C-alpha cells in the first residue's frame, strides 16, 4: 500500500491545507474561478496548436516532412507538454478579479467586460510567446521528448512548430496597438535565455570536473567549492528580489527561468496598461523557481545526473549520502514556496492555492528521489 500522501491527490491536499489556514468564504469563489480560467487557457492553447498543425500539414504536403510509421492517412498532429502556462492562468485570474468578473457574484456587480476581453487577448499572445520561448530553449538543448507529433523527423517538426508560433508573436508585436515595451520585454527574455545557453556549458564542464575527480581528493573539494560559489550562492542581479537573493541557487535559477516570467508579467503590464503589483510578481516568479527545482529538475534527474548541473544534481552529487541530499532539496523547495506565499497578498487565494499545489506535487516528486 502507498502512503497517505500518494493516495490523496495533490490538488485536494493543497486546498485542504489552504482552508486550514484561512476562514475567508471567498476561497470557494476562487476555486470556481480557477476552474474557469484553466478552461480558458486550455482552449487558447488548443487553438494555438491547431494553427501549428495547419502549418505542419502544409509542410508535409510540400514534401518537407514525412508521416510517422502507421500515420500515413492521418492529418498532422502536434502537442507540446509544458507546465509553463500556470503563471499566465493566475494572471488571467487576477484580471477577472480586478474586473469584478468572478463566479457567483458577477451577476450582481458591474463587470468591466472590455478589460476581461483585453486580458484574454493579451493572455493568448503571452501564452504563445511562452510556448515559443520554451520550445526554442528545448530545441537549443536538443530535447525533443516533449514534442508529441505523428510526423518525422521530429527535430524538423519542432523547428517548424516553433517558427509557426514565432510568426504569431511577431504579428502581435507589429500590430499598431501593441506598445513597444511589449517587444522590449520579450527581446530581453530571449537575450537572457540565449546567454543562459552559454552559461550552461560552463556549468556542464563543472559537473564533468566533479565526475572526473576522485572522492576525497583536493580536486573534488575544489570543484565542490566552485559549485557552491559559482552555482549555489552566486551573486544575483535582480532589483525586484533583493530580499530573495539569499535563497540557494537563486541567481542561476533566476537567470535561467525566473527572468522569463518577470518579463512575461512586464508584457502583461505594458499591453494592458495596468500594474499587477510587486508582491504578485514576486510570488509568481518565486513559485516558478520552486516548481523548476521541485518538479522539472526532480523529474529530469535520471537524464540530467551525468550531464546537467541543476540544483537537484548538485545536491545529490555533493551530499555525503542520498538521504541528506534529498532532505536538502526538500528544504530548498520549501524555502522558495514559503517566500512566494509571503509575497502574495493574504486574500490572493488563487495564487496561494497554486503555490500550495506546487508544494504538494513537489513533495511527492522529492519523496520519489529517496527510492
mmCIF file of N, CA and C in Angstrom, residues 10-11 14-15 18 27 30-31 34 37 85-91 280 283-284 286-288 290-291 295 337 340-341 344 348-362:
data_model
loop_
_atom_site.group_PDB
_atom_site.id
_atom_site.type_symbol
_atom_site.label_atom_id
_atom_site.label_comp_id
_atom_site.label_asym_id
_atom_site.label_seq_id
_atom_site.Cartn_x
_atom_site.Cartn_y
_atom_site.Cartn_z
ATOM 1 N N UNK A 10 -2.822 15.756 -5.114
ATOM 2 C CA UNK A 10 -2.134 16.969 -4.681
ATOM 3 C C UNK A 10 -3.073 18.162 -4.625
ATOM 4 N N UNK A 11 -4.008 18.243 -5.587
ATOM 5 C CA UNK A 11 -4.946 19.372 -5.594
ATOM 6 C C UNK A 11 -5.813 19.381 -4.340
ATOM 7 N N UNK A 14 -3.689 20.455 -1.389
ATOM 8 C CA UNK A 14 -3.407 21.892 -1.437
ATOM 9 C C UNK A 14 -4.592 22.698 -0.934
ATOM 10 N N UNK A 15 -5.796 22.358 -1.396
ATOM 11 C CA UNK A 15 -6.988 23.085 -0.970
ATOM 12 C C UNK A 15 -7.235 22.886 0.516
ATOM 13 N N UNK A 18 -4.797 25.005 2.501
ATOM 14 C CA UNK A 18 -5.121 26.429 2.452
ATOM 15 C C UNK A 18 -6.342 26.748 3.297
ATOM 16 N N UNK A 27 -12.728 31.797 -0.670
ATOM 17 C CA UNK A 27 -11.907 30.706 -1.189
ATOM 18 C C UNK A 27 -12.713 29.871 -2.180
ATOM 19 N N UNK A 30 -12.878 31.543 -5.472
ATOM 20 C CA UNK A 30 -11.607 31.495 -6.183
ATOM 21 C C UNK A 30 -11.344 30.118 -6.776
ATOM 22 N N UNK A 31 -11.788 29.076 -6.102
ATOM 23 C CA UNK A 31 -11.640 27.725 -6.661
ATOM 24 C C UNK A 31 -12.458 27.605 -7.939
ATOM 25 N N UNK A 34 -10.712 29.521 -10.596
ATOM 26 C CA UNK A 34 -9.561 28.779 -11.109
ATOM 27 C C UNK A 34 -9.994 27.788 -12.184
ATOM 28 N N UNK A 37 -10.693 29.816 -15.467
ATOM 29 C CA UNK A 37 -9.535 30.320 -16.216
ATOM 30 C C UNK A 37 -8.671 29.173 -16.728
ATOM 31 N N UNK A 85 2.309 27.394 -18.430
ATOM 32 C CA UNK A 85 1.176 28.307 -18.572
ATOM 33 C C UNK A 85 0.484 28.618 -17.248
ATOM 34 N N UNK A 86 0.872 27.971 -16.148
ATOM 35 C CA UNK A 86 0.248 28.256 -14.863
ATOM 36 C C UNK A 86 0.359 29.735 -14.485
ATOM 37 N N UNK A 87 1.524 30.389 -14.614
ATOM 38 C CA UNK A 87 1.580 31.822 -14.280
ATOM 39 C C UNK A 87 0.636 32.667 -15.127
ATOM 40 N N UNK A 88 0.484 32.314 -16.418
ATOM 41 C CA UNK A 88 -0.463 33.053 -17.259
ATOM 42 C C UNK A 88 -1.888 32.839 -16.771
ATOM 43 N N UNK A 89 -2.195 31.628 -16.324
ATOM 44 C CA UNK A 89 -3.531 31.338 -15.803
ATOM 45 C C UNK A 89 -3.806 32.174 -14.552
ATOM 46 N N UNK A 90 -2.835 32.273 -13.663
ATOM 47 C CA UNK A 90 -3.016 33.058 -12.448
ATOM 48 C C UNK A 90 -3.169 34.538 -12.759
ATOM 49 N N UNK A 91 -2.422 35.012 -13.758
ATOM 50 C CA UNK A 91 -2.538 36.422 -14.135
ATOM 51 C C UNK A 91 -3.897 36.700 -14.761
ATOM 52 N N UNK A 280 2.624 40.413 -6.163
ATOM 53 C CA UNK A 280 2.128 39.370 -7.066
ATOM 54 C C UNK A 280 3.240 38.889 -7.977
ATOM 55 N N UNK A 283 5.718 36.801 -6.082
ATOM 56 C CA UNK A 283 5.140 35.497 -5.742
ATOM 57 C C UNK A 283 5.166 34.557 -6.942
ATOM 58 N N UNK A 284 4.807 35.063 -8.117
ATOM 59 C CA UNK A 284 4.769 34.228 -9.319
ATOM 60 C C UNK A 284 6.160 33.727 -9.657
ATOM 61 N N UNK A 286 8.929 33.498 -7.756
ATOM 62 C CA UNK A 286 9.461 32.576 -6.747
ATOM 63 C C UNK A 286 8.747 31.228 -6.805
ATOM 64 N N UNK A 287 7.442 31.242 -7.080
ATOM 65 C CA UNK A 287 6.703 29.997 -7.261
ATOM 66 C C UNK A 287 7.266 29.204 -8.434
ATOM 67 N N UNK A 288 7.550 29.892 -9.536
ATOM 68 C CA UNK A 288 8.105 29.236 -10.722
ATOM 69 C C UNK A 288 9.469 28.625 -10.410
ATOM 70 N N UNK A 290 10.571 27.631 -7.485
ATOM 71 C CA UNK A 290 10.347 26.455 -6.645
ATOM 72 C C UNK A 290 9.865 25.275 -7.465
ATOM 73 N N UNK A 291 8.977 25.535 -8.447
ATOM 74 C CA UNK A 291 8.472 24.463 -9.310
ATOM 75 C C UNK A 291 9.567 23.924 -10.216
ATOM 76 N N UNK A 295 9.799 20.209 -9.344
ATOM 77 C CA UNK A 295 9.091 19.399 -10.341
ATOM 78 C C UNK A 295 9.980 19.084 -11.547
ATOM 79 N N UNK A 337 8.935 28.276 -1.898
ATOM 80 C CA UNK A 337 7.479 28.362 -1.873
ATOM 81 C C UNK A 337 6.982 29.125 -0.654
ATOM 82 N N UNK A 340 7.438 32.684 -1.632
ATOM 83 C CA UNK A 340 6.397 33.067 -2.591
ATOM 84 C C UNK A 340 5.083 33.339 -1.874
ATOM 85 N N UNK A 341 4.735 32.480 -0.931
ATOM 86 C CA UNK A 341 3.486 32.641 -0.180
ATOM 87 C C UNK A 341 3.512 33.917 0.647
ATOM 88 N N UNK A 344 2.712 36.897 -1.708
ATOM 89 C CA UNK A 344 1.324 37.002 -2.179
ATOM 90 C C UNK A 344 0.460 37.684 -1.124
ATOM 91 N N UNK A 348 -5.165 36.825 -1.766
ATOM 92 C CA UNK A 348 -4.942 36.320 -3.126
ATOM 93 C C UNK A 348 -4.983 34.796 -3.082
ATOM 94 N N UNK A 349 -6.177 34.267 -2.890
ATOM 95 C CA UNK A 349 -6.336 32.831 -2.692
ATOM 96 C C UNK A 349 -5.961 32.031 -3.938
ATOM 97 N N UNK A 350 -6.190 32.602 -5.106
ATOM 98 C CA UNK A 350 -5.868 31.893 -6.344
ATOM 99 C C UNK A 350 -4.374 31.568 -6.406
ATOM 100 N N UNK A 351 -3.545 32.573 -6.117
ATOM 101 C CA UNK A 351 -2.094 32.371 -6.164
ATOM 102 C C UNK A 351 -1.629 31.485 -5.023
ATOM 103 N N UNK A 352 -2.159 31.697 -3.842
ATOM 104 C CA UNK A 352 -1.671 30.943 -2.683
ATOM 105 C C UNK A 352 -2.064 29.462 -2.777
ATOM 106 N N UNK A 353 -3.232 29.155 -3.331
ATOM 107 C CA UNK A 353 -3.599 27.755 -3.532
ATOM 108 C C UNK A 353 -2.679 27.128 -4.578
ATOM 109 N N UNK A 354 -2.347 27.888 -5.626
ATOM 110 C CA UNK A 354 -1.433 27.368 -6.652
ATOM 111 C C UNK A 354 -0.059 27.073 -6.059
ATOM 112 N N UNK A 355 0.421 27.953 -5.190
ATOM 113 C CA UNK A 355 1.705 27.722 -4.528
ATOM 114 C C UNK A 355 1.654 26.446 -3.699
ATOM 115 N N UNK A 356 0.575 26.256 -2.973
ATOM 116 C CA UNK A 356 0.439 25.054 -2.149
ATOM 117 C C UNK A 356 0.317 23.808 -3.022
ATOM 118 N N UNK A 357 -0.337 23.935 -4.160
ATOM 119 C CA UNK A 357 -0.450 22.807 -5.091
ATOM 120 C C UNK A 357 0.924 22.385 -5.588
ATOM 121 N N UNK A 358 1.753 23.365 -5.941
ATOM 122 C CA UNK A 358 3.120 23.052 -6.380
ATOM 123 C C UNK A 358 3.904 22.429 -5.240
ATOM 124 N N UNK A 359 3.687 22.905 -4.015
ATOM 125 C CA UNK A 359 4.370 22.314 -2.863
ATOM 126 C C UNK A 359 4.017 20.830 -2.734
ATOM 127 N N UNK A 360 2.739 20.529 -2.803
ATOM 128 C CA UNK A 360 2.312 19.135 -2.635
ATOM 129 C C UNK A 360 2.845 18.251 -3.764
ATOM 130 N N UNK A 361 2.789 18.742 -4.993
ATOM 131 C CA UNK A 361 3.338 17.990 -6.117
ATOM 132 C C UNK A 361 4.841 17.776 -5.951
ATOM 133 N N UNK A 362 5.539 18.831 -5.534
ATOM 134 C CA UNK A 362 6.990 18.743 -5.374
ATOM 135 C C UNK A 362 7.371 17.745 -4.291
#
